[in-house]
Each structure stands twice: as structure tokens, then as C-alpha cells.
DNA sequence: TACTATAGGCACTTTAAAGTACCTATTAAG
DNA sequence: CTTAATAGGTACTTTAAAGTGCCTATAGTA
């Protein structure tokens, strides 16, 4: 546990949910438990490696739980932990702001949001 | 204006406030207008180049206003725009969560937050 | 027997983000 | 006539983030 020094508390938040994928993963998990393959399908552009890597880090930080079913082929589910759920409000706001921003910039969100997510 | 495709709306948000510095800059601006040199002092580890670059991008996205005073030596101030203020709630929550997280991980926040910011 | 599905490991490469170093302009003060 | 202060530009380099390709295990099915 290296003693980092932060100049402002938001830096600590960014260490946990920063980067290209973590917020996206977490936003999906706000809608409930998800299997690895479901997450992969929801994020067509993420690579297997990045998905696993980000999930590991979120688990290490206590944000998500990893649920392993003893089956073949393997089944693993991820869900927000209790602690992770303390981010729910932020995640919801981030998604909501994104929608507002898309409408502001592009007018019609259906032009920039993949259909797959429009009807969900 | 390239028509990006997002798989989830939060990706649009991250395009605007993602990266290492933007949230930090914006959090400082939630406390009011700041000169370039003030921002630099508040973020001892940011380089001149990154500061200017991030400020330019935030301005382009309509999040902040740049106020130029016709003086020598130059004086420039930055403030949240009306649109930027729609992020205020998110920014406050991100800071608040960071404090909670620091206390959870390190116990005492005075050990990881630079003194300069503790008494502000 | 070969192939599928699922979750993931690992070495290596690429790309994008960030950092470094050095440059500009202007005016006042010493 | 040199220096300080402020805000910023730009070419180049470094580093960290992300991506690619190929590998594993296992039980069931065609």
C-alpha cells in the first residue's frame, strides 16, 4: 500500500474509476449482475484482455464482486459490491449528462448512439 | 464534427471530462474563477503545456469560459460556463467520494492529502 | 474424433497521453 | 539594458494505456 499524495480528493476517485473502460463497465453493472460474456457483448470494442484487467482492478478496489459458478463451460458473474453501490448516483449522473451532451452537440441522439443500446 | 458512435452515453461524458487532468481543473473551478497561474499553483504536478491544452479543450466543448484582460503582463481567467455548471453536482460528488475512499483505504486522510489543500 | 462454448493467462506491439525543453511577446522596474 | 512576470506556442521524447495474437482447461455434442 504505497502512500500516495493527492493534491485534491478527486484524484483518488479517478484512480479507482478513471481510464477508458471502468465507468462503462460500472454503468452496465448498475443495471444488475452481468456475466463476462454479457459485458463483452455490451461493449463490442473492448478486448478480452482489457475487460478482464479492468474487472480485476475494480474487484481489488472493492467496487465489484466476482461470483464464480462451478460449471463447465465456466460461468462468472460480476456485480456492484455494497461499496460500489456508493458510486451509483455518480454513475447515473454521468450517463444522464452524456445523453444531454449528445443531444446538445448532435441534436438527435439516435444518430450517435448504437441502436443496440437505444432499445434497452 | 465527426459523427462518433457511442455504445453507451457515458462514453460521451468521458470524452469531455476524461483524462488525467480535466476533472481536477473543473473541481478547482467549481470554487470560482481562477487565473492560469492560480490553477498552476493548485496543481503543482501539471505542466504548462497540459494545463493550456486541457483548458483549450474544455473551452472548445463549452464547459469553461476564458476571460482575457488586456494587460501586461497578461491576465487570463477561467470559469465554469453555464453549461459547465451542469456538471457541478457530478464534480462535487466525485470529490466527496474521493474523500470517503481515502478514509476507507488510508484511515486518516491527512496522511495522503497534501497539507496545502487541507486548509482551504 | 473434432469442435464449441466460456473465462482467462501471457508475451509482445502499437498508439495515445503526457512530459520535457526551449521559444515567443510585452511592459515595468532596477 | 537586463531581468521579472504572465500566458502561451511548438517540436520532440517518454511512458503508460490499450490492443493483438496465441495459449490453456473442460464437458458436452455432432
PDB file of C-alpha atoms (C1' of nucleotides) in Angstrom:
ATOM      1  CA  UNK A   1       0.000   0.000   0.000  1.00  0.00           C
ATOM      2  CA  UNK A   2       2.115   2.845  -1.259  1.00  0.00           C
ATOM      3  CA  UNK A   3       1.275   6.136   0.415  1.00  0.00           C
ATOM      4  CA  UNK A   4       0.310   8.342  -2.464  1.00  0.00           C
ATOM      5  CA  UNK A   5      -0.098  12.026  -2.063  1.00  0.00           C
ATOM      6  CA  UNK A   6      -3.113  13.665  -3.596  1.00  0.00           C
ATOM      7  CA  UNK A   7      -3.459  17.358  -4.186  1.00  0.00           C
ATOM      8  CA  UNK A   8      -7.224  17.099  -4.355  1.00  0.00           C
ATOM      9  CA  UNK A   9      -9.528  14.306  -3.317  1.00  0.00           C
ATOM     10  CA  UNK A  10     -10.965  13.768  -6.775  1.00  0.00           C
ATOM     11  CA  UNK A  11      -7.607  12.296  -7.759  1.00  0.00           C
ATOM     12  CA  UNK A  12      -8.361   9.350  -5.504  1.00  0.00           C
ATOM     13  CA  UNK A  13     -11.673   8.827  -7.265  1.00  0.00           C
ATOM     14  CA  UNK A  14     -10.036   8.911 -10.667  1.00  0.00           C
ATOM     15  CA  UNK A  15      -7.554   6.284  -9.563  1.00  0.00           C
ATOM     16  CA  UNK A  16     -10.473   3.937  -8.983  1.00  0.00           C
ATOM     17  CA  UNK A  17     -12.869   4.741 -11.819  1.00  0.00           C
ATOM     18  CA  UNK A  18     -10.589   6.542 -14.279  1.00  0.00           C
ATOM     19  CA  UNK A  19      -9.496   5.233 -17.638  1.00  0.00           C
ATOM     20  CA  UNK A  20     -11.322   4.336 -20.796  1.00  0.00           C
ATOM     21  CA  UNK A  21     -13.404   1.415 -19.595  1.00  0.00           C
ATOM     22  CA  UNK A  22     -14.108   1.375 -15.878  1.00  0.00           C
ATOM     23  CA  UNK A  23     -17.021   3.803 -15.879  1.00  0.00           C
ATOM     24  CA  UNK A  24     -18.559   1.986 -18.815  1.00  0.00           C
ATOM     25  CA  UNK A  25     -18.298  -1.364 -17.076  1.00  0.00           C
ATOM     26  CA  UNK A  26     -19.717   0.081 -13.880  1.00  0.00           C
ATOM     27  CA  UNK A  27     -22.595   1.771 -15.688  1.00  0.00           C
ATOM     28  CA  UNK A  28     -23.603  -1.586 -17.111  1.00  0.00           C
ATOM     29  CA  UNK A  29     -23.385  -3.170 -13.693  1.00  0.00           C
ATOM     30  CA  UNK A  30     -25.730  -0.546 -12.239  1.00  0.00           C
ATOM     31  CA  UNK A  31     -28.424  -2.395 -14.181  1.00  0.00           C
ATOM     32  CA  UNK A  32     -27.649  -5.611 -12.369  1.00  0.00           C
ATOM     33  CA  UNK A  33     -25.372  -8.604 -12.295  1.00  0.00           C
ATOM     34  CA  UNK A  34     -23.698  -9.493 -15.593  1.00  0.00           C
ATOM     35  CA  UNK A  35     -21.747 -12.443 -16.965  1.00  0.00           C
ATOM     36  CA  UNK A  36     -18.371 -11.819 -18.569  1.00  0.00           C
ATOM     37  CA  UNK A  37     -19.786 -12.662 -21.993  1.00  0.00           C
ATOM     38  CA  UNK A  38     -22.715 -10.282 -21.481  1.00  0.00           C
ATOM     39  CA  UNK A  39     -20.346  -7.454 -20.654  1.00  0.00           C
ATOM     40  CA  UNK A  40     -18.322  -8.311 -23.712  1.00  0.00           C
ATOM     41  CA  UNK A  41     -21.457  -8.126 -25.845  1.00  0.00           C
ATOM     42  CA  UNK A  42     -22.463  -4.800 -24.283  1.00  0.00           C
ATOM     43  CA  UNK A  43     -19.012  -3.409 -25.044  1.00  0.00           C
ATOM     44  CA  UNK A  44     -18.239  -4.601 -28.562  1.00  0.00           C
ATOM     45  CA  UNK A  45     -14.989  -2.642 -28.731  1.00  0.00           C
ATOM     46  CA  UNK A  46     -13.372  -3.841 -25.547  1.00  0.00           C
ATOM     47  CA  UNK A  47     -10.844  -6.615 -25.816  1.00  0.00           C
ATOM     48  CA  UNK A  48     -10.958  -9.692 -23.662  1.00  0.00           C
ATOM     49  CA  UNK A  49      -7.723  -8.624 -22.058  1.00  0.00           C
ATOM     50  CA  UNK A  50      -8.892  -5.139 -21.130  1.00  0.00           C
ATOM     51  CA  UNK A  51     -12.201  -6.427 -19.830  1.00  0.00           C
ATOM     52  CA  UNK A  52     -10.549  -8.938 -17.520  1.00  0.00           C
ATOM     53  CA  UNK A  53      -7.894  -6.471 -16.456  1.00  0.00           C
ATOM     54  CA  UNK A  54     -10.354  -3.729 -15.552  1.00  0.00           C
ATOM     55  CA  UNK A  55     -12.629  -6.169 -13.747  1.00  0.00           C
ATOM     56  CA  UNK A  56      -9.677  -7.398 -11.687  1.00  0.00           C
ATOM     57  CA  UNK A  57      -8.740  -3.874 -10.680  1.00  0.00           C
ATOM     58  CA  UNK A  58     -12.296  -2.947  -9.767  1.00  0.00           C
ATOM     59  CA  UNK A  59     -12.508  -6.109  -7.686  1.00  0.00           C
ATOM     60  CA  UNK A  60      -9.229  -5.282  -5.948  1.00  0.00           C
ATOM     61  CA  UNK A  61     -10.569  -1.859  -5.077  1.00  0.00           C
ATOM     62  CA  UNK A  62     -13.674  -3.449  -3.577  1.00  0.00           C
ATOM     63  CA  UNK A  63     -16.045  -1.911  -6.120  1.00  0.00           C
ATOM     64  CA  UNK A  64     -17.370  -5.136  -7.620  1.00  0.00           C
ATOM     65  CA  UNK A  65     -17.878  -8.730  -6.552  1.00  0.00           C
ATOM     66  CA  UNK A  66     -16.848 -11.689  -8.671  1.00  0.00           C
ATOM     67  CA  UNK A  67     -19.182 -14.648  -8.433  1.00  0.00           C
ATOM     68  CA  UNK A  68     -17.806 -17.924  -9.718  1.00  0.00           C
ATOM     69  CA  UNK A  69     -20.138 -20.828 -10.523  1.00  0.00           C
ATOM     70  CA  UNK A  70     -18.507 -24.210 -10.602  1.00  0.00           C
ATOM     71  CA  UNK A  71     -19.606 -25.228 -14.075  1.00  0.00           C
ATOM     72  CA  UNK A  72     -18.255 -26.228 -17.428  1.00  0.00           C
ATOM     73  CA  UNK A  73     -18.116 -24.193 -19.530  1.00  0.00           C
ATOM     74  CA  UNK A  74     -17.214 -21.656 -16.857  1.00  0.00           C
ATOM     75  CA  UNK A  75     -19.732 -19.133 -15.597  1.00  0.00           C
ATOM     76  CA  UNK A  76     -18.640 -15.980 -13.809  1.00  0.00           C
ATOM     77  CA  UNK A  77     -20.805 -13.052 -12.865  1.00  0.00           C
ATOM     78  CA  UNK A  78     -19.913  -9.565 -11.748  1.00  0.00           C
ATOM     79  CA  UNK A  79     -21.989  -7.198  -9.647  1.00  0.00           C
ATOM     80  CA  UNK A  80     -21.521  -3.911  -7.839  1.00  0.00           C
ATOM     81  CA  UNK A  81     -20.438  -4.503  -4.258  1.00  0.00           C
ATOM     82  CA  UNK A  82     -22.047  -2.597  -1.414  1.00  0.00           C
ATOM     83  CA  UNK A  83     -19.179  -0.181  -1.620  1.00  0.00           C
ATOM     84  CA  UNK A  84     -19.506   0.041  -5.376  1.00  0.00           C
ATOM     85  CA  UNK A  85     -23.126   0.977  -4.967  1.00  0.00           C
ATOM     86  CA  UNK A  86     -21.960   4.167  -3.247  1.00  0.00           C
ATOM     87  CA  UNK A  87     -20.966   5.187  -6.771  1.00  0.00           C
ATOM     88  CA  UNK A  88     -24.394   4.526  -8.224  1.00  0.00           C
ATOM     89  CA  UNK A  89     -25.514   8.144  -8.053  1.00  0.00           C
ATOM     90  CA  UNK A  90     -22.368   9.344  -9.777  1.00  0.00           C
ATOM     91  CA  UNK A  91     -22.634   6.686 -12.490  1.00  0.00           C
ATOM     92  CA  UNK A  92     -26.251   7.525 -13.166  1.00  0.00           C
ATOM     93  CA  UNK A  93     -25.415  11.226 -13.392  1.00  0.00           C
ATOM     94  CA  UNK A  94     -22.530  10.571 -15.748  1.00  0.00           C
ATOM     95  CA  UNK A  95     -24.831   8.631 -18.079  1.00  0.00           C
ATOM     96  CA  UNK A  96     -27.568  11.242 -17.867  1.00  0.00           C
ATOM     97  CA  UNK A  97     -25.152  14.062 -18.601  1.00  0.00           C
ATOM     98  CA  UNK A  98     -23.835  12.146 -21.589  1.00  0.00           C
ATOM     99  CA  UNK A  99     -27.318  11.987 -23.056  1.00  0.00           C
ATOM    100  CA  UNK A 100     -27.829  15.692 -22.564  1.00  0.00           C
ATOM    101  CA  UNK A 101     -24.466  16.400 -24.107  1.00  0.00           C
ATOM    102  CA  UNK A 102     -25.129  14.207 -27.123  1.00  0.00           C
ATOM    103  CA  UNK A 103     -28.392  15.995 -27.737  1.00  0.00           C
ATOM    104  CA  UNK A 104     -26.679  19.352 -27.371  1.00  0.00           C
ATOM    105  CA  UNK A 105     -23.906  18.503 -29.779  1.00  0.00           C
ATOM    106  CA  UNK A 106     -25.641  16.282 -32.306  1.00  0.00           C
ATOM    107  CA  UNK A 107     -29.283  17.224 -31.900  1.00  0.00           C
ATOM    108  CA  UNK A 108     -30.616  13.740 -32.310  1.00  0.00           C
ATOM    109  CA  UNK A 109     -29.079  11.083 -30.155  1.00  0.00           C
ATOM    110  CA  UNK A 110     -30.234   8.263 -32.425  1.00  0.00           C
ATOM    111  CA  UNK A 111     -27.505   9.319 -34.823  1.00  0.00           C
ATOM    112  CA  UNK A 112     -24.665   8.684 -32.461  1.00  0.00           C
ATOM    113  CA  UNK A 113     -25.907   6.032 -30.077  1.00  0.00           C
ATOM    114  CA  UNK A 114     -25.753   2.486 -31.412  1.00  0.00           C
ATOM    115  CA  UNK A 115     -29.186   1.045 -31.955  1.00  0.00           C
ATOM    116  CA  UNK A 116     -28.387  -1.873 -29.721  1.00  0.00           C
ATOM    117  CA  UNK A 117     -28.480   0.402 -26.717  1.00  0.00           C
ATOM    118  CA  UNK A 118     -31.340   2.625 -27.816  1.00  0.00           C
ATOM    119  CA  UNK A 119     -33.866  -0.127 -27.253  1.00  0.00           C
ATOM    120  CA  UNK A 120     -32.833  -1.387 -23.874  1.00  0.00           C
TER     121      UNK A 120
ATOM    122  CA  UNK B   1     -17.834  17.363 -36.374  1.00  0.00           C
ATOM    123  CA  UNK B   2     -17.143  13.659 -36.874  1.00  0.00           C
ATOM    124  CA  UNK B   3     -20.139  11.515 -36.131  1.00  0.00           C
ATOM    125  CA  UNK B   4     -18.905   9.209 -33.440  1.00  0.00           C
ATOM    126  CA  UNK B   5     -20.860   6.203 -32.404  1.00  0.00           C
ATOM    127  CA  UNK B   6     -21.257   5.555 -28.715  1.00  0.00           C
ATOM    128  CA  UNK B   7     -22.321   2.275 -27.237  1.00  0.00           C
ATOM    129  CA  UNK B   8     -23.408   3.940 -24.032  1.00  0.00           C
ATOM    130  CA  UNK B   9     -23.999   7.575 -23.237  1.00  0.00           C
ATOM    131  CA  UNK B  10     -21.361   7.753 -20.543  1.00  0.00           C
ATOM    132  CA  UNK B  11     -18.759   7.494 -23.295  1.00  0.00           C
ATOM    133  CA  UNK B  12     -19.782  10.961 -24.445  1.00  0.00           C
ATOM    134  CA  UNK B  13     -19.241  12.288 -20.939  1.00  0.00           C
ATOM    135  CA  UNK B  14     -15.820  10.730 -20.711  1.00  0.00           C
ATOM    136  CA  UNK B  15     -14.840  12.332 -23.993  1.00  0.00           C
ATOM    137  CA  UNK B  16     -15.432  15.715 -22.369  1.00  0.00           C
ATOM    138  CA  UNK B  17     -14.189  15.248 -18.796  1.00  0.00           C
ATOM    139  CA  UNK B  18     -11.994  12.152 -19.134  1.00  0.00           C
ATOM    140  CA  UNK B  19      -8.239  12.047 -18.835  1.00  0.00           C
ATOM    141  CA  UNK B  20      -5.856  12.782 -16.039  1.00  0.00           C
ATOM    142  CA  UNK B  21      -6.461  16.495 -15.543  1.00  0.00           C
ATOM    143  CA  UNK B  22      -9.856  17.722 -16.690  1.00  0.00           C
ATOM    144  CA  UNK B  23     -11.839  16.723 -13.623  1.00  0.00           C
ATOM    145  CA  UNK B  24      -9.174  18.208 -11.402  1.00  0.00           C
ATOM    146  CA  UNK B  25      -9.242  21.508 -13.263  1.00  0.00           C
ATOM    147  CA  UNK B  26     -13.027  21.570 -13.196  1.00  0.00           C
ATOM    148  CA  UNK B  27     -13.172  20.774  -9.488  1.00  0.00           C
ATOM    149  CA  UNK B  28     -10.989  23.783  -8.803  1.00  0.00           C
ATOM    150  CA  UNK B  29     -13.204  25.935 -10.980  1.00  0.00           C
ATOM    151  CA  UNK B  30     -16.292  24.895  -9.019  1.00  0.00           C
ATOM    152  CA  UNK B  31     -14.861  27.118  -6.283  1.00  0.00           C
ATOM    153  CA  UNK B  32     -14.857  30.108  -8.592  1.00  0.00           C
ATOM    154  CA  UNK B  33     -12.948  31.879 -11.295  1.00  0.00           C
ATOM    155  CA  UNK B  34      -9.200  31.202 -11.393  1.00  0.00           C
ATOM    156  CA  UNK B  35      -6.234  32.707 -13.163  1.00  0.00           C
ATOM    157  CA  UNK B  36      -3.899  30.418 -15.111  1.00  0.00           C
ATOM    158  CA  UNK B  37      -1.176  30.879 -12.528  1.00  0.00           C
ATOM    159  CA  UNK B  38      -3.565  30.061  -9.691  1.00  0.00           C
ATOM    160  CA  UNK B  39      -4.531  26.819 -11.383  1.00  0.00           C
ATOM    161  CA  UNK B  40      -0.890  26.022 -11.866  1.00  0.00           C
ATOM    162  CA  UNK B  41      -0.270  26.580  -8.159  1.00  0.00           C
ATOM    163  CA  UNK B  42      -3.256  24.407  -7.227  1.00  0.00           C
ATOM    164  CA  UNK B  43      -1.926  21.623  -9.455  1.00  0.00           C
ATOM    165  CA  UNK B  44       1.803  21.530  -8.760  1.00  0.00           C
ATOM    166  CA  UNK B  45       2.320  18.461 -10.946  1.00  0.00           C
ATOM    167  CA  UNK B  46       0.659  19.657 -14.105  1.00  0.00           C
ATOM    168  CA  UNK B  47       2.877  21.047 -16.830  1.00  0.00           C
ATOM    169  CA  UNK B  48       2.228  24.339 -18.521  1.00  0.00           C
ATOM    170  CA  UNK B  49       1.560  22.508 -21.750  1.00  0.00           C
ATOM    171  CA  UNK B  50      -1.011  20.114 -20.302  1.00  0.00           C
ATOM    172  CA  UNK B  51      -2.764  22.899 -18.427  1.00  0.00           C
ATOM    173  CA  UNK B  52      -3.162  25.034 -21.529  1.00  0.00           C
ATOM    174  CA  UNK B  53      -4.121  22.072 -23.664  1.00  0.00           C
ATOM    175  CA  UNK B  54      -6.810  20.839 -21.307  1.00  0.00           C
ATOM    176  CA  UNK B  55      -8.187  24.340 -20.836  1.00  0.00           C
ATOM    177  CA  UNK B  56      -8.421  24.765 -24.606  1.00  0.00           C
ATOM    178  CA  UNK B  57     -10.327  21.519 -24.992  1.00  0.00           C
ATOM    179  CA  UNK B  58     -12.711  22.337 -22.169  1.00  0.00           C
ATOM    180  CA  UNK B  59     -13.326  25.709 -23.735  1.00  0.00           C
ATOM    181  CA  UNK B  60     -13.977  24.134 -27.128  1.00  0.00           C
ATOM    182  CA  UNK B  61     -16.525  21.846 -25.539  1.00  0.00           C
ATOM    183  CA  UNK B  62     -18.258  24.841 -23.992  1.00  0.00           C
ATOM    184  CA  UNK B  63     -17.538  23.784 -20.419  1.00  0.00           C
ATOM    185  CA  UNK B  64     -15.459  26.784 -19.395  1.00  0.00           C
ATOM    186  CA  UNK B  65     -15.156  30.443 -20.352  1.00  0.00           C
ATOM    187  CA  UNK B  66     -11.835  32.137 -20.981  1.00  0.00           C
ATOM    188  CA  UNK B  67     -11.708  35.731 -19.865  1.00  0.00           C
ATOM    189  CA  UNK B  68      -8.860  37.775 -21.262  1.00  0.00           C
ATOM    190  CA  UNK B  69      -7.864  41.070 -19.645  1.00  0.00           C
ATOM    191  CA  UNK B  70      -5.924  43.392 -21.851  1.00  0.00           C
ATOM    192  CA  UNK B  71      -2.971  43.901 -19.563  1.00  0.00           C
ATOM    193  CA  UNK B  72       0.723  43.434 -19.425  1.00  0.00           C
ATOM    194  CA  UNK B  73       1.806  41.086 -18.030  1.00  0.00           C
ATOM    195  CA  UNK B  74      -1.134  39.111 -19.403  1.00  0.00           C
ATOM    196  CA  UNK B  75      -4.062  38.181 -17.210  1.00  0.00           C
ATOM    197  CA  UNK B  76      -6.419  35.384 -18.167  1.00  0.00           C
ATOM    198  CA  UNK B  77      -9.128  33.876 -16.032  1.00  0.00           C
ATOM    199  CA  UNK B  78     -11.123  30.698 -16.417  1.00  0.00           C
ATOM    200  CA  UNK B  79     -14.565  29.936 -15.046  1.00  0.00           C
ATOM    201  CA  UNK B  80     -17.234  27.296 -15.472  1.00  0.00           C
ATOM    202  CA  UNK B  81     -19.650  28.280 -18.215  1.00  0.00           C
ATOM    203  CA  UNK B  82     -23.393  27.929 -17.686  1.00  0.00           C
ATOM    204  CA  UNK B  83     -23.153  24.609 -19.435  1.00  0.00           C
ATOM    205  CA  UNK B  84     -20.153  23.619 -17.351  1.00  0.00           C
ATOM    206  CA  UNK B  85     -22.149  24.309 -14.235  1.00  0.00           C
ATOM    207  CA  UNK B  86     -24.452  21.454 -15.232  1.00  0.00           C
ATOM    208  CA  UNK B  87     -21.506  19.283 -14.181  1.00  0.00           C
ATOM    209  CA  UNK B  88     -21.210  20.863 -10.754  1.00  0.00           C
ATOM    210  CA  UNK B  89     -23.193  18.140  -8.990  1.00  0.00           C
ATOM    211  CA  UNK B  90     -21.081  15.425 -10.562  1.00  0.00           C
ATOM    212  CA  UNK B  91     -17.836  17.215  -9.729  1.00  0.00           C
ATOM    213  CA  UNK B  92     -18.859  17.726  -6.125  1.00  0.00           C
ATOM    214  CA  UNK B  93     -19.821  14.068  -5.826  1.00  0.00           C
ATOM    215  CA  UNK B  94     -16.544  12.934  -7.338  1.00  0.00           C
ATOM    216  CA  UNK B  95     -14.628  14.978  -4.774  1.00  0.00           C
ATOM    217  CA  UNK B  96     -16.796  13.791  -1.910  1.00  0.00           C
ATOM    218  CA  UNK B  97     -16.430  10.166  -2.921  1.00  0.00           C
ATOM    219  CA  UNK B  98     -12.675  10.608  -3.114  1.00  0.00           C
ATOM    220  CA  UNK B  99     -12.595  11.761   0.492  1.00  0.00           C
ATOM    221  CA  UNK B 100     -14.658   8.804   1.612  1.00  0.00           C
ATOM    222  CA  UNK B 101     -12.436   6.465  -0.347  1.00  0.00           C
ATOM    223  CA  UNK B 102      -9.258   7.922   1.081  1.00  0.00           C
ATOM    224  CA  UNK B 103     -10.583   7.475   4.583  1.00  0.00           C
ATOM    225  CA  UNK B 104     -11.614   3.919   3.794  1.00  0.00           C
ATOM    226  CA  UNK B 105      -8.259   2.978   2.349  1.00  0.00           C
ATOM    227  CA  UNK B 106      -5.847   5.012   4.455  1.00  0.00           C
ATOM    228  CA  UNK B 107      -7.821   5.703   7.587  1.00  0.00           C
ATOM    229  CA  UNK B 108      -6.583   9.221   8.047  1.00  0.00           C
ATOM    230  CA  UNK B 109      -6.807  11.498   5.108  1.00  0.00           C
ATOM    231  CA  UNK B 110      -4.194  13.906   6.436  1.00  0.00           C
ATOM    232  CA  UNK B 111      -1.606  11.291   5.507  1.00  0.00           C
ATOM    233  CA  UNK B 112      -2.372  11.326   1.815  1.00  0.00           C
ATOM    234  CA  UNK B 113      -3.775  14.758   1.108  1.00  0.00           C
ATOM    235  CA  UNK B 114      -1.185  17.497   0.713  1.00  0.00           C
ATOM    236  CA  UNK B 115      -1.346  19.991   3.535  1.00  0.00           C
ATOM    237  CA  UNK B 116      -1.834  22.809   1.079  1.00  0.00           C
ATOM    238  CA  UNK B 117      -5.310  21.583   0.298  1.00  0.00           C
ATOM    239  CA  UNK B 118      -6.275  20.502   3.823  1.00  0.00           C
ATOM    240  CA  UNK B 119      -6.533  24.079   4.976  1.00  0.00           C
ATOM    241  CA  UNK B 120      -8.540  25.605   2.212  1.00  0.00           C
TER     242      UNK B 120
ATOM    243  C1'  DT C   1     -12.538 -37.511 -33.278  1.00  0.00           C
ATOM    244  C1'  DA C   2     -13.102 -32.825 -33.733  1.00  0.00           C
ATOM    245  C1'  DC C   3     -15.352 -28.824 -32.423  1.00  0.00           C
ATOM    246  C1'  DT C   4     -17.912 -25.446 -29.322  1.00  0.00           C
ATOM    247  C1'  DA C   5     -18.552 -22.506 -25.515  1.00  0.00           C
ATOM    248  C1'  DT C   6     -16.643 -19.866 -21.607  1.00  0.00           C
ATOM    249  C1'  DA C   7     -13.270 -17.405 -18.972  1.00  0.00           C
ATOM    250  C1'  DG C   8      -8.910 -16.131 -18.796  1.00  0.00           C
ATOM    251  C1'  DG C   9      -3.413 -16.030 -18.977  1.00  0.00           C
ATOM    252  C1'  DC C  10       0.709 -14.103 -21.163  1.00  0.00           C
ATOM    253  C1'  DA C  11       4.240 -12.024 -24.282  1.00  0.00           C
ATOM    254  C1'  DC C  12       4.637  -8.686 -27.409  1.00  0.00           C
ATOM    255  C1'  DT C  13       3.410  -4.485 -30.139  1.00  0.00           C
ATOM    256  C1'  DT C  14       1.079  -0.246 -31.066  1.00  0.00           C
ATOM    257  C1'  DT C  15      -0.975   4.103 -30.044  1.00  0.00           C
ATOM    258  C1'  DA C  16      -2.264   7.843 -27.499  1.00  0.00           C
ATOM    259  C1'  DA C  17      -1.463  10.555 -23.435  1.00  0.00           C
ATOM    260  C1'  DA C  18       1.590  13.081 -21.030  1.00  0.00           C
ATOM    261  C1'  DG C  19       6.083  15.257 -20.187  1.00  0.00           C
ATOM    262  C1'  DT C  20      10.497  17.987 -21.467  1.00  0.00           C
ATOM    263  C1'  DA C  21      12.906  21.641 -23.320  1.00  0.00           C
ATOM    264  C1'  DC C  22      13.168  25.673 -25.376  1.00  0.00           C
ATOM    265  C1'  DC C  23      10.874  29.546 -27.750  1.00  0.00           C
ATOM    266  C1'  DT C  24       7.701  33.999 -28.156  1.00  0.00           C
ATOM    267  C1'  DA C  25       5.647  38.739 -26.680  1.00  0.00           C
ATOM    268  C1'  DT C  26       5.096  42.934 -23.714  1.00  0.00           C
ATOM    269  C1'  DT C  27       5.930  46.411 -20.226  1.00  0.00           C
ATOM    270  C1'  DA C  28       7.682  47.979 -15.879  1.00  0.00           C
ATOM    271  C1'  DA C  29      11.338  48.106 -12.564  1.00  0.00           C
ATOM    272  C1'  DG C  30      16.113  48.036 -11.185  1.00  0.00           C
TER     273       DG C  30
ATOM    274  C1'  DC D   1      19.956  47.139 -20.938  1.00  0.00           C
ATOM    275  C1'  DT D   2      18.918  43.378 -18.297  1.00  0.00           C
ATOM    276  C1'  DT D   3      15.552  40.970 -15.576  1.00  0.00           C
ATOM    277  C1'  DA D   4      10.890  39.615 -13.915  1.00  0.00           C
ATOM    278  C1'  DA D   5       6.199  38.384 -14.550  1.00  0.00           C
ATOM    279  C1'  DT D   6       2.450  36.145 -17.208  1.00  0.00           C
ATOM    280  C1'  DA D   7       0.402  33.263 -20.694  1.00  0.00           C
ATOM    281  C1'  DG D   8       1.279  30.596 -24.156  1.00  0.00           C
ATOM    282  C1'  DG D   9       3.362  28.052 -28.662  1.00  0.00           C
ATOM    283  C1'  DT D  10       5.896  24.023 -30.635  1.00  0.00           C
ATOM    284  C1'  DA D  11       8.952  20.099 -31.731  1.00  0.00           C
ATOM    285  C1'  DC D  12      10.443  16.215 -29.758  1.00  0.00           C
ATOM    286  C1'  DT D  13      10.654  12.332 -26.379  1.00  0.00           C
ATOM    287  C1'  DT D  14       8.993   9.279 -22.888  1.00  0.00           C
ATOM    288  C1'  DT D  15       5.703   6.485 -20.577  1.00  0.00           C
ATOM    289  C1'  DA D  16       1.578   4.384 -19.736  1.00  0.00           C
ATOM    290  C1'  DA D  17      -2.629   2.676 -21.660  1.00  0.00           C
ATOM    291  C1'  DA D  18      -4.608  -0.185 -24.742  1.00  0.00           C
ATOM    292  C1'  DG D  19      -4.618  -3.707 -28.415  1.00  0.00           C
ATOM    293  C1'  DT D  20      -3.095  -8.225 -30.876  1.00  0.00           C
ATOM    294  C1'  DG D  21      -2.243 -12.883 -31.195  1.00  0.00           C
ATOM    295  C1'  DC D  22      -1.903 -17.075 -29.424  1.00  0.00           C
ATOM    296  C1'  DC D  23      -2.240 -20.218 -25.499  1.00  0.00           C
ATOM    297  C1'  DT D  24      -4.893 -23.055 -21.608  1.00  0.00           C
ATOM    298  C1'  DA D  25      -8.792 -26.045 -19.416  1.00  0.00           C
ATOM    299  C1'  DT D  26     -13.141 -28.923 -19.500  1.00  0.00           C
ATOM    300  C1'  DA D  27     -17.631 -31.287 -20.625  1.00  0.00           C
ATOM    301  C1'  DG D  28     -20.880 -31.894 -23.994  1.00  0.00           C
ATOM    302  C1'  DT D  29     -22.269 -32.529 -28.715  1.00  0.00           C
ATOM    303  C1'  DA D  30     -22.091 -33.620 -33.854  1.00  0.00           C
TER     304       DA D  30
END
